[in-house]
mmCIF file of C-alpha atoms and ligand atoms in Angstrom:
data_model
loop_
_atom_site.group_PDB
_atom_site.id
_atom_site.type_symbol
_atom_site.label_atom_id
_atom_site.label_comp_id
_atom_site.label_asym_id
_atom_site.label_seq_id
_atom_site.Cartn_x
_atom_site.Cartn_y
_atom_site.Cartn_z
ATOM 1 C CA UNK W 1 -4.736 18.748 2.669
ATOM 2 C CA UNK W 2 -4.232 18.578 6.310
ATOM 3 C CA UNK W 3 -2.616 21.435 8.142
ATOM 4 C CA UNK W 4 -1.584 19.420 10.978
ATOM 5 C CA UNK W 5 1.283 17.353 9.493
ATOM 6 C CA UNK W 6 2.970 20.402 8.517
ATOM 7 C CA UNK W 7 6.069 21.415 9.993
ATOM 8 C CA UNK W 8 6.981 24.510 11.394
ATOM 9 C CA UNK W 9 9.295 24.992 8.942
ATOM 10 C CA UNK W 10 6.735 23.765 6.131
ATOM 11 C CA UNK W 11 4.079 26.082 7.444
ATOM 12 C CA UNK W 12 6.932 29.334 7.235
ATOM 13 C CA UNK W 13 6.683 28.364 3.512
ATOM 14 C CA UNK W 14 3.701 28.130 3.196
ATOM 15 C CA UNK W 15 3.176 31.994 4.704
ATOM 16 C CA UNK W 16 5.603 32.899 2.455
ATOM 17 C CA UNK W 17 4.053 31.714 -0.623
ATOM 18 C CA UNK W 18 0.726 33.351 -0.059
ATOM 19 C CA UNK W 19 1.999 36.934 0.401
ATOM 20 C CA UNK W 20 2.511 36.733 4.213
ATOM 21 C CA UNK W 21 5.562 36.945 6.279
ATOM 22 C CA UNK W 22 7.616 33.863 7.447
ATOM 23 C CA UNK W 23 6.587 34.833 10.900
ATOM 24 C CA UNK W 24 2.831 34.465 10.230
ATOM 25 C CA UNK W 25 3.624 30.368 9.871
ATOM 26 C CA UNK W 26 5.454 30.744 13.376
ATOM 27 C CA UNK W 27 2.222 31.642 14.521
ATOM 28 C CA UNK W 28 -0.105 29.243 12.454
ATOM 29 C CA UNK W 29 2.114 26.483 14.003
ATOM 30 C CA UNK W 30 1.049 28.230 17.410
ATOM 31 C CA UNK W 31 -2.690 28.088 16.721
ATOM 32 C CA UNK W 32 -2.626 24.681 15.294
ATOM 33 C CA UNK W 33 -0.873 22.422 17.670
ATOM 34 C CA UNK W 34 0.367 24.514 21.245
ATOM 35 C CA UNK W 35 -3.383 26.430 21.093
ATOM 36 C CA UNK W 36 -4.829 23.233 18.941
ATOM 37 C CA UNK W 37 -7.541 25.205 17.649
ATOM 38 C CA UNK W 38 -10.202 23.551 15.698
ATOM 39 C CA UNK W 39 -11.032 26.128 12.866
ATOM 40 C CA UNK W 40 -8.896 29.200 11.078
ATOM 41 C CA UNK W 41 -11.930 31.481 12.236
ATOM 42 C CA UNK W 42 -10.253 31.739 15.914
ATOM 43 C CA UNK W 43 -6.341 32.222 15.091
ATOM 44 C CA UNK W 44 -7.156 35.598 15.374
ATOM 45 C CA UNK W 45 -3.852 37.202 15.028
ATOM 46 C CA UNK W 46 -3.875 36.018 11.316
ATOM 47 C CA UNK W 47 -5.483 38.631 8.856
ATOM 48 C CA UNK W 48 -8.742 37.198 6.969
ATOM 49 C CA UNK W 49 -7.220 36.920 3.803
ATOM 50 C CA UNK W 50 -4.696 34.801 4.955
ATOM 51 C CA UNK W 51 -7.099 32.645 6.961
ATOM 52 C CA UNK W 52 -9.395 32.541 3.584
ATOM 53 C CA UNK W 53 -6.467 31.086 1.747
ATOM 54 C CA UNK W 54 -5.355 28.411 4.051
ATOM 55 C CA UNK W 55 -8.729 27.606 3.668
ATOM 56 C CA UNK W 56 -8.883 26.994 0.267
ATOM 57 C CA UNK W 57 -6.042 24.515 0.598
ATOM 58 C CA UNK W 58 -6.566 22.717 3.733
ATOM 59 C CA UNK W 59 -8.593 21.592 6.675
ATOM 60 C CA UNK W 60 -7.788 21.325 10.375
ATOM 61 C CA UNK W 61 -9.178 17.343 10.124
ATOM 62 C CA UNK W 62 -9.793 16.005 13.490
ATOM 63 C CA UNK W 63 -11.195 12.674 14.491
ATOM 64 C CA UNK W 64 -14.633 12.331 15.774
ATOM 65 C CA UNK W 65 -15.635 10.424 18.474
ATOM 66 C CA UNK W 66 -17.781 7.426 17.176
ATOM 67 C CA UNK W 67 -17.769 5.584 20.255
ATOM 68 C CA UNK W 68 -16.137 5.687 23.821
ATOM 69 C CA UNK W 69 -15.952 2.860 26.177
ATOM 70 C CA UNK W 70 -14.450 3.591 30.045
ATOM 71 C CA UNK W 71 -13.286 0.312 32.241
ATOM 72 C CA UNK W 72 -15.483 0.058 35.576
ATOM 73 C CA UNK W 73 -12.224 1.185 37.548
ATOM 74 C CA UNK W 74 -12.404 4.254 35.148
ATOM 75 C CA UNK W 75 -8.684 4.542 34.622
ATOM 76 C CA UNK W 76 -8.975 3.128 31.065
ATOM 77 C CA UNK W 77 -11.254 4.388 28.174
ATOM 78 C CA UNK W 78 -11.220 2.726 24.452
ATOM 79 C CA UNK W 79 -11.875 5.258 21.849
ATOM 80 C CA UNK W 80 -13.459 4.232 18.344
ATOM 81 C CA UNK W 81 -12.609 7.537 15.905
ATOM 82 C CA UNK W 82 -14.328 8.310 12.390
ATOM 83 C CA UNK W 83 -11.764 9.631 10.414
ATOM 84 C CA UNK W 84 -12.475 12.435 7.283
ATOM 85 C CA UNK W 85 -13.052 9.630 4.717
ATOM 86 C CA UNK W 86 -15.510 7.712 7.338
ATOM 87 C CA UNK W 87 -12.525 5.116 8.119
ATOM 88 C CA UNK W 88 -12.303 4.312 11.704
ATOM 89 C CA UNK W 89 -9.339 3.807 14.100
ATOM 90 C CA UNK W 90 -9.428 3.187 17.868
ATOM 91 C CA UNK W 91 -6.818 4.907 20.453
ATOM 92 C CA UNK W 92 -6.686 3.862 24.065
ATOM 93 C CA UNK W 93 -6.367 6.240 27.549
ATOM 94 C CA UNK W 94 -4.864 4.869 30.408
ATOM 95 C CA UNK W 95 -3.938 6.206 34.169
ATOM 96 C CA UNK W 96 -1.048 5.241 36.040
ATOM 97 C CA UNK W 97 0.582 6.876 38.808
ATOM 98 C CA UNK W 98 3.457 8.312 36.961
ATOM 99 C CA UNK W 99 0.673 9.986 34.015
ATOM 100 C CA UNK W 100 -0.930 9.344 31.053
ATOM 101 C CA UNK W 101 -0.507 7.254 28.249
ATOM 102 C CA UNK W 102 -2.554 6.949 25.017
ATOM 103 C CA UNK W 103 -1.684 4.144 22.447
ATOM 104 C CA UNK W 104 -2.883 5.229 19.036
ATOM 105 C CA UNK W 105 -3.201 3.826 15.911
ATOM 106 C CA UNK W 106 -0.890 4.282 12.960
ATOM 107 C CA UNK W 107 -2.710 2.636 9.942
ATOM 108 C CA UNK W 108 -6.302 2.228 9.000
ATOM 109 C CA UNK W 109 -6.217 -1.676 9.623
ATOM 110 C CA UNK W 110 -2.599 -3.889 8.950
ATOM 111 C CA UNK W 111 -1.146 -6.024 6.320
ATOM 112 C CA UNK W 112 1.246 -7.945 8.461
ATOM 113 C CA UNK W 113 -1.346 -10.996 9.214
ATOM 114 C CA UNK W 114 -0.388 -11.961 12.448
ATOM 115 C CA UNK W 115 -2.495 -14.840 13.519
ATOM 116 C CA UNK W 116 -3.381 -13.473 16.924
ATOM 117 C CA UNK W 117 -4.435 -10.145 16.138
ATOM 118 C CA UNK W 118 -7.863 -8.667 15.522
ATOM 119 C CA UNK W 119 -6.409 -5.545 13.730
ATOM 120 C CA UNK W 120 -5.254 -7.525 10.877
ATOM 121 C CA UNK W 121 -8.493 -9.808 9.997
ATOM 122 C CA UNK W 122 -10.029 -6.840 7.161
ATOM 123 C CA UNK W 123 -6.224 -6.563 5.914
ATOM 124 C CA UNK W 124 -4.448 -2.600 5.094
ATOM 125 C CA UNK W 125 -6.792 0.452 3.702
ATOM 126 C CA UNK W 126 -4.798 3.007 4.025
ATOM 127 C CA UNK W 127 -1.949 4.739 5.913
ATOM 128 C CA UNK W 128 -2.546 7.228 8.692
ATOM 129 C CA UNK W 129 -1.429 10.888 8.175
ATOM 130 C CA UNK W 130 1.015 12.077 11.329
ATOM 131 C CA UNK W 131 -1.772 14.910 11.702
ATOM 132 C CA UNK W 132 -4.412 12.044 11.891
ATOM 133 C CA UNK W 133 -1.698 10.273 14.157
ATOM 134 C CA UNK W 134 -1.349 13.509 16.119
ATOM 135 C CA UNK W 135 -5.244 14.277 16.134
ATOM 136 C CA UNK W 136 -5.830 10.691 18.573
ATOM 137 C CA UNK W 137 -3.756 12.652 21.327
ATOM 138 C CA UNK W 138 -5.112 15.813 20.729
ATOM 139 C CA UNK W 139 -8.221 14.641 21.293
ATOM 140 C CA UNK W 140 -8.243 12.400 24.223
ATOM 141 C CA UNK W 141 -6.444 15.039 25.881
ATOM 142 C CA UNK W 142 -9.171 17.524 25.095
ATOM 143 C CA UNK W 143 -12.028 14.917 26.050
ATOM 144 C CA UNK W 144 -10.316 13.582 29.733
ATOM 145 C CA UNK W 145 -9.267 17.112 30.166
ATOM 146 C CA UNK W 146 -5.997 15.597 31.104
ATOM 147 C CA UNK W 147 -2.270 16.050 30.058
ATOM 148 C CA UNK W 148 -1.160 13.028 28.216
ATOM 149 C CA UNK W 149 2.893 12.749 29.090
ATOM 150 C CA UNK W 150 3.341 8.988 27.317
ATOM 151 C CA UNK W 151 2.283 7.664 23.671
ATOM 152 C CA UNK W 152 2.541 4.471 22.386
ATOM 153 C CA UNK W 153 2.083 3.414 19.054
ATOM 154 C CA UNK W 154 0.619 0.167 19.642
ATOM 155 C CA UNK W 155 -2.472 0.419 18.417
ATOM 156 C CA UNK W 156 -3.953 -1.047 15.250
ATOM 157 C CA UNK W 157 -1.358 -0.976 11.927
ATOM 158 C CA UNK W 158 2.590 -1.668 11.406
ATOM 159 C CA UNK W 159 4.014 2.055 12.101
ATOM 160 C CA UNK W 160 7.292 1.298 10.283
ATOM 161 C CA UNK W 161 5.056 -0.387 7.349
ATOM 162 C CA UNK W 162 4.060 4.122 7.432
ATOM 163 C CA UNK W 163 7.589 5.133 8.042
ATOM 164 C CA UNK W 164 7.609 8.499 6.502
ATOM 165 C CA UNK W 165 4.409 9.775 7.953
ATOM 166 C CA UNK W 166 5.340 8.182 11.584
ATOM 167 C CA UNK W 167 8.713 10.134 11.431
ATOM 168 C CA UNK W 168 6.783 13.321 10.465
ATOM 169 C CA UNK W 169 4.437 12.650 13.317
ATOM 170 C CA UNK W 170 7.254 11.555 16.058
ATOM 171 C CA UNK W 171 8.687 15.144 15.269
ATOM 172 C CA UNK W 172 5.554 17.229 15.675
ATOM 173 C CA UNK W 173 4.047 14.995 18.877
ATOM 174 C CA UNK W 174 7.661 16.328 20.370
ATOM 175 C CA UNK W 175 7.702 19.591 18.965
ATOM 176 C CA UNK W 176 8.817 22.289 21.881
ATOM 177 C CA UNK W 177 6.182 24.347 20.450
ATOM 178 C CA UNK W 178 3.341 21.669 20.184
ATOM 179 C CA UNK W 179 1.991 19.369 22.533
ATOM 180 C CA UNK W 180 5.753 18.799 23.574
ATOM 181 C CA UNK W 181 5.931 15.039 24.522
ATOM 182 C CA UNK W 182 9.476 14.038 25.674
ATOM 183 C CA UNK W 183 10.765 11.898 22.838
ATOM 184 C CA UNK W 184 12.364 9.712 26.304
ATOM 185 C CA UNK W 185 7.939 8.896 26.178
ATOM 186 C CA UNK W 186 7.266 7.513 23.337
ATOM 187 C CA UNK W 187 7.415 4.016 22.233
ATOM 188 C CA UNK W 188 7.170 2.274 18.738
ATOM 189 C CA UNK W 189 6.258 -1.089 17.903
ATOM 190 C CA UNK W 190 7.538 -3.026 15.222
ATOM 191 C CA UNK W 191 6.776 -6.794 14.461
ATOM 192 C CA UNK W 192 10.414 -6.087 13.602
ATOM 193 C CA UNK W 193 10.825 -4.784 9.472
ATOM 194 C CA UNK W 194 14.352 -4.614 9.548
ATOM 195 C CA UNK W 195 15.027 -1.564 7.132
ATOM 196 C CA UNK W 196 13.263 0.578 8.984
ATOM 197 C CA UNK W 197 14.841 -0.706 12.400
ATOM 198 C CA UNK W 198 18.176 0.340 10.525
ATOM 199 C CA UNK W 199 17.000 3.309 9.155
ATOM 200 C CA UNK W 200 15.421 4.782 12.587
ATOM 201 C CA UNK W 201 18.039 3.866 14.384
ATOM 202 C CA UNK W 202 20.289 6.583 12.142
ATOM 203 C CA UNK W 203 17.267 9.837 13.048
ATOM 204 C CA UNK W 204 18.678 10.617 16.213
ATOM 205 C CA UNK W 205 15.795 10.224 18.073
ATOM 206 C CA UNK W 206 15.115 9.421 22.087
ATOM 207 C CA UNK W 207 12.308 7.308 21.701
ATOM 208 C CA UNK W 208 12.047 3.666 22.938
ATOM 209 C CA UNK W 209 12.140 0.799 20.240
ATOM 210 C CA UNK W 210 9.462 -2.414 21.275
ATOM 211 C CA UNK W 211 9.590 -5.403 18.944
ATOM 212 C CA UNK W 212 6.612 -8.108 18.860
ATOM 213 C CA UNK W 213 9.057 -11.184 19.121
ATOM 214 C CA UNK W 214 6.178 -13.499 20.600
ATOM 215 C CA UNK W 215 8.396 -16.507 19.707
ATOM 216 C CA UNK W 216 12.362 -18.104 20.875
ATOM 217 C CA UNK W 217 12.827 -19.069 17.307
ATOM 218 C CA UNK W 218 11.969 -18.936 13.550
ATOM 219 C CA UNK W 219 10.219 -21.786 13.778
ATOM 220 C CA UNK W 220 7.374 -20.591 16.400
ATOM 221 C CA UNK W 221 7.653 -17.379 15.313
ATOM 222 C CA UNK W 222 6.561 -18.179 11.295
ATOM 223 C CA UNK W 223 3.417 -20.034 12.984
ATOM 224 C CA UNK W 224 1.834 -16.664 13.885
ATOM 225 C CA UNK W 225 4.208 -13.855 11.946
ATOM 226 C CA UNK W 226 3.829 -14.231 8.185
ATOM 227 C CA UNK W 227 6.703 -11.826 8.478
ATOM 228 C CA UNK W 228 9.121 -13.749 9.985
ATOM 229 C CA UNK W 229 9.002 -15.154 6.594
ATOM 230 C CA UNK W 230 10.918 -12.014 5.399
ATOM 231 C CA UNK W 231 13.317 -11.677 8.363
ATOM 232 C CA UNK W 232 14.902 -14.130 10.432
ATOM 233 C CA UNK W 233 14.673 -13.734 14.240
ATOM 234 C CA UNK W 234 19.109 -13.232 14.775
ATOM 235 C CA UNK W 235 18.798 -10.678 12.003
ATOM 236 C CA UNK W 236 16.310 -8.553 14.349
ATOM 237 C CA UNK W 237 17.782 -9.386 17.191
ATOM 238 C CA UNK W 238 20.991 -7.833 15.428
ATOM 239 C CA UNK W 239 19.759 -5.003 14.414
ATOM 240 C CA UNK W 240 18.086 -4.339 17.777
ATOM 241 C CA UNK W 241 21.937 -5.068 18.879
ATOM 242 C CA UNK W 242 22.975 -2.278 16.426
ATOM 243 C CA UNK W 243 19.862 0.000 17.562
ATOM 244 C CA UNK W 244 21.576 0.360 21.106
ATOM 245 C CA UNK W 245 25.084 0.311 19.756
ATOM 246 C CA UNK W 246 23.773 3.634 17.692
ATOM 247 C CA UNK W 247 21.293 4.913 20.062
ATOM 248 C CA UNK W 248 21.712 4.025 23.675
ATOM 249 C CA UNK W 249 18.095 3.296 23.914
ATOM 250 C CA UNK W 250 17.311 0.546 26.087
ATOM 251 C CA UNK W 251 15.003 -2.026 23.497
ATOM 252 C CA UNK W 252 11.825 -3.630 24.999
ATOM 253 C CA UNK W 253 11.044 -7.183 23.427
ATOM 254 C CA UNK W 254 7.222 -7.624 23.541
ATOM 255 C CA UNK W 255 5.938 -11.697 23.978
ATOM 256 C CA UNK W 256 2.327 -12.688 23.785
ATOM 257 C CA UNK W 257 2.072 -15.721 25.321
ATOM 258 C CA UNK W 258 0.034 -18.133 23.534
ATOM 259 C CA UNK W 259 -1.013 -21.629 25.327
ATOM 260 C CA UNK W 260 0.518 -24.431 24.273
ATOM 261 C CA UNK W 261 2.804 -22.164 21.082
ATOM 262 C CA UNK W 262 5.459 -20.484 22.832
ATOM 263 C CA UNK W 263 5.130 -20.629 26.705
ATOM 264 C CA UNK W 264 6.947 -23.406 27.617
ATOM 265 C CA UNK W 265 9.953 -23.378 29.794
ATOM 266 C CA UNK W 266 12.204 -24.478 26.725
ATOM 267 C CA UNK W 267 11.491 -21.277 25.441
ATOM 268 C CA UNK W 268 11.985 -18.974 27.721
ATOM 269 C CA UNK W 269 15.407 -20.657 28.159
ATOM 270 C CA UNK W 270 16.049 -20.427 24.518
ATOM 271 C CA UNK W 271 14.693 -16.829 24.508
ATOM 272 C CA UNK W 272 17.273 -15.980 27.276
ATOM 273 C CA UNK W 273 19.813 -17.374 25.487
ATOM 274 C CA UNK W 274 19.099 -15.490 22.096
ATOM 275 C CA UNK W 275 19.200 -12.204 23.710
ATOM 276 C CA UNK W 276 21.989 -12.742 25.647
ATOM 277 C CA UNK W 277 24.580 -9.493 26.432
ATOM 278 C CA UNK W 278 22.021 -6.946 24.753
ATOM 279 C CA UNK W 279 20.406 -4.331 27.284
ATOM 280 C CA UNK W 280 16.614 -4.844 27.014
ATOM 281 C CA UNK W 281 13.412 -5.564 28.690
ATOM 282 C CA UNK W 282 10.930 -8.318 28.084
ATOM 283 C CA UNK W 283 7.225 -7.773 28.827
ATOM 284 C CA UNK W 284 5.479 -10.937 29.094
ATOM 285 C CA UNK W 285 1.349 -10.219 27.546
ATOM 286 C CA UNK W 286 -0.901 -12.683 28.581
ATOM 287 C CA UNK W 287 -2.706 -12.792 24.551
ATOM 288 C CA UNK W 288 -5.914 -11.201 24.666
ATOM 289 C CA UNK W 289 -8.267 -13.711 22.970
ATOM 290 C CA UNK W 290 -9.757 -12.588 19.672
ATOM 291 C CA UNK W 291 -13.081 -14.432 18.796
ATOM 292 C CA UNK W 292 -11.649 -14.496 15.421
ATOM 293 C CA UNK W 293 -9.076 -16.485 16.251
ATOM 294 C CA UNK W 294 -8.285 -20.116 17.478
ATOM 295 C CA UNK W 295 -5.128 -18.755 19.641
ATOM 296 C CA UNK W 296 -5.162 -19.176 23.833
ATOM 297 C CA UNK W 297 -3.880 -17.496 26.547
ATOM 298 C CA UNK W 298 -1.321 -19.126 28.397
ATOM 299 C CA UNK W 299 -1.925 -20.177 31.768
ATOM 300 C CA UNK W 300 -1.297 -18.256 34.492
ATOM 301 C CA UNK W 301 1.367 -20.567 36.141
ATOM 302 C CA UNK W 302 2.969 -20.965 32.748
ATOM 303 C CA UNK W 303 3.702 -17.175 32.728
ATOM 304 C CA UNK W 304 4.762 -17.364 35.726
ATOM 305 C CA UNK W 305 7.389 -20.173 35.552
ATOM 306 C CA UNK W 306 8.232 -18.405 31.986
ATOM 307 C CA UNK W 307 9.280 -15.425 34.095
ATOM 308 C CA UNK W 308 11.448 -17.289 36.601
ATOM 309 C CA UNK W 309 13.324 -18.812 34.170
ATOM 310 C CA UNK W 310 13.813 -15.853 32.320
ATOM 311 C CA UNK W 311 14.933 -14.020 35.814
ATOM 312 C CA UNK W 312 17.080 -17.130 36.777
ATOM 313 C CA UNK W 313 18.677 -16.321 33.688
ATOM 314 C CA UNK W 314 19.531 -12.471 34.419
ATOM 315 C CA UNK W 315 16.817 -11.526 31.774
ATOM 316 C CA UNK W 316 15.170 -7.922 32.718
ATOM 317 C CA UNK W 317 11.387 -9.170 32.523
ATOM 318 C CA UNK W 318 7.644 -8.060 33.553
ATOM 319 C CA UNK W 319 4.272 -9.392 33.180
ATOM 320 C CA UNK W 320 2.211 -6.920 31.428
ATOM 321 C CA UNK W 321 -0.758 -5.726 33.737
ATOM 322 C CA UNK W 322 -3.953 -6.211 32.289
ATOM 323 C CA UNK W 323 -6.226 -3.012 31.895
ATOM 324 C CA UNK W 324 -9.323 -2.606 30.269
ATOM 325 C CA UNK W 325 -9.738 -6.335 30.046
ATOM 326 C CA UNK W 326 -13.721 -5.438 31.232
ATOM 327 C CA UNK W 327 -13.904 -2.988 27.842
ATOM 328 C CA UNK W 328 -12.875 -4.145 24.403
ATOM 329 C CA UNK W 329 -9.060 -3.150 24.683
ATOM 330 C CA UNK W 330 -7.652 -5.090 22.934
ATOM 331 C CA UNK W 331 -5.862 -4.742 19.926
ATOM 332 C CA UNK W 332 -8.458 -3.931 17.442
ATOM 333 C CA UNK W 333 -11.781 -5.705 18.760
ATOM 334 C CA UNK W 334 -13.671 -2.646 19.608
ATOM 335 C CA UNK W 335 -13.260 -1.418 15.473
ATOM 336 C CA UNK W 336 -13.676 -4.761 14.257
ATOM 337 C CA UNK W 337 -17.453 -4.924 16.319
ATOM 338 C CA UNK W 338 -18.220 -2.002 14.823
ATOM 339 C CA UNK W 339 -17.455 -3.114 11.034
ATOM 340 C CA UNK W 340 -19.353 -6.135 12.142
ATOM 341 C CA UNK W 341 -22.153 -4.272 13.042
ATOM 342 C CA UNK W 342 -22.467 -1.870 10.761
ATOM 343 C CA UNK W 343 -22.094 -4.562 7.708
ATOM 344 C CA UNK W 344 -24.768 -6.453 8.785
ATOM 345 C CA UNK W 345 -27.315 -3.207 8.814
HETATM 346 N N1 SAH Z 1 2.378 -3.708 14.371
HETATM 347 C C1 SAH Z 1 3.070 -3.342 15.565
HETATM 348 C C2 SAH Z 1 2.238 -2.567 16.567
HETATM 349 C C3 SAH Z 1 0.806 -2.926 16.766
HETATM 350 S S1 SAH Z 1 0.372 -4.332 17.720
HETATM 351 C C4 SAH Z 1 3.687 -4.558 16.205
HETATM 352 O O1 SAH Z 1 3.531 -5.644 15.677
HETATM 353 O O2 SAH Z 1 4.376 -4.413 17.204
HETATM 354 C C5 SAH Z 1 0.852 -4.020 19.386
HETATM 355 C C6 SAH Z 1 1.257 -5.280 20.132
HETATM 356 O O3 SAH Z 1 0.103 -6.065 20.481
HETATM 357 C C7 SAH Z 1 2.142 -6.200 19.316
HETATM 358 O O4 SAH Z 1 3.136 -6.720 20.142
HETATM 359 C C8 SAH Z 1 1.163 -7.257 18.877
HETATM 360 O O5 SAH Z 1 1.813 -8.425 18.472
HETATM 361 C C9 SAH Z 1 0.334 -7.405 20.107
HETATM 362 N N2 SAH Z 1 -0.960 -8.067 19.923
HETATM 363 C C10 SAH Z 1 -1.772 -8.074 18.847
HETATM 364 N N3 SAH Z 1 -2.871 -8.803 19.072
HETATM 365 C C11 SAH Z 1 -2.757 -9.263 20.323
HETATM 366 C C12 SAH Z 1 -3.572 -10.074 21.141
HETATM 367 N N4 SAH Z 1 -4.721 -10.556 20.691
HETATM 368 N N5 SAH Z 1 -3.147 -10.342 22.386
HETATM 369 C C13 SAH Z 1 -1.977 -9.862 22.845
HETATM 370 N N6 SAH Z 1 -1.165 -9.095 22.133
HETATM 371 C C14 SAH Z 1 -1.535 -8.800 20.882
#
């Protein structure tokens, strides 16, 4: 088992039930993610025996660095990770002026289909542990050398598809003993699973709620979400209503724009209109194009008009800026090259 999705709490236990005092799992907790030490050998203020037990039982799994691409301006680097089991995920590092962000992954590979998206062609193989969640950050932090003050969970898999583990992780990642990320920095994306909108919005948490709407209505959106199938656009858009109600957290709506599917100006008027008197943002992605798939981006004047309309209407809106277009950053191509690759040897 992993030690790194333990809790604090968890790991007191666990002292406790090999002969130790509760205190010792204070300290474990110390080693393993304030000191983030990769073996029990160096959390030297923990007698042998105990180390040789925790031993026994579990492993401090990391992820190893299969591959690491940096953009030419250097202020983006794709990371391709082996995980234990010889799985692989990708995480991506970027600089901005206000810090550093890293979007990892939170499933080995996703089982919602969208059309669009590369990280869904080889379907769901497993769930990510929060310590193999947690283990993305530690790492890039360690490689760049760099404190990294912003996560988003972006990357490749459905995080509220992993619900239990992601809630395990969100506590740890902003753990005042651990790597201590304000809550107020982290973002989750959802292609919008009701439940679990409901359900997070009740575990008092700061963090900030995206949904992948990429669409004004059901009708678009079923062309390129199988699971708008399951929920109907006003019944997310209603529980995102409920998510502030409950929260106060501001919710971002996230909008691919796909060329000639849902960037017309029709849309963004009928997008305005559906969100109407809820506090939110809308970030406007020009769609990466995934050889895989037949979808376009949208032209550039299209987003542009989409925006206007979408500002003439009051609507809180930005264009995503692109980074790491000159690397493979985007959503799951950099993985799927590497399955491509190493099937065909
Ligand atoms: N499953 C979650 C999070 C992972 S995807 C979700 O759906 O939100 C992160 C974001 O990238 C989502 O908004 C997703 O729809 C979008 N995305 C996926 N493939 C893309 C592509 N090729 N171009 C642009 N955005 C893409």
């Amino acid at each position: 088992m992993d030690i790194r999705s333990l809790s604090e709490k968890e790991m007191e236990e666990l002292a406790l039930s090999l002969g130790e005092k509760a205190f010792r799992g204070k300290q474990l907790f110390q080693w393993v993610h304030d000191k983030r030490v990769g073996s029990f050998d160096e959390m030297s203020n923990l007698s042998a025996s105990f180390r040789e037990k925790l031993k026994e039982k579990y492993t401090i799994s990391g992820v190893t660095q299969v591959e690491k691409q940096v953009s030419q301006k250097g202020d983006t680097a794709k990371y391709l990770f082996a995980l234990e089991d010889g799985n692989v995920i990708e995480s991506v590092w970027m600089k901005y002026h206000h810090g550093n962000s890293v979007c990892i992954s939170s499933q080995v590979g996703c089982r919602m289909g969208c059309t669009f998206c590369a990280s869904t062609l080889t379907g769901l193989a497993r769930n990510l542990t929060a310590g193999e969640m947690l283990s993305q950050i530690y790492e890039i932090q360690r490689d760049t050398g760099e404190r990294v003050s912003n996560v988003i969970v972006m990357g490749m898999g459905e995080p509220l598809d992993n619900y239990d583990n992601l809630l395990h992780f969100l506590r740890l990642v902003s753990h005042e003993k651990g790597i201590c990320i304000s809550q107020r920095n982290i973002t989750v994306s959802t292609c919008g699973l009701v439940e679990q909108i409901r359900r997070l919005a009740e575990e008092n948490l700061q963090i900030t709620l995206a949904i992948s709407l990429h669409a004004p209505n059901d009708e678009i959106r079923r062309r390129t979400m199988p699971v708008a199938n399951r929920y109907g656009i006003d019944e997310i858009i209603q529980a995102c209503r409920d998510y502030f109600a409950v929260t106060g957290r501001r919710i971002t709506f996230e909008y691919s724009m796909i060329r000639g599917v849902n960037d017309k100006k029709e849309h963004a008027e009928e997008l305005a209109e559906r969100l109407r008197g809820l506090n939110c943002h809308i970030n406007l992605i020009p769609l990466n194009e995934v050889r895989e798939r037949e979808c376009l981006r949208s032209r550039k004047e299209d987003i542009q008009q989409f925006k206007l309309v979408l500002e003439k209407n009051h609507r809180n809106v930005t264009i995503r800026r692109e980074m790491g277009s000159d690397i493979d950053a985007a959503c799951g191509q950099l993985r799927k090259k590497f399955l491509t690759k190493s099937s065909r040897n």
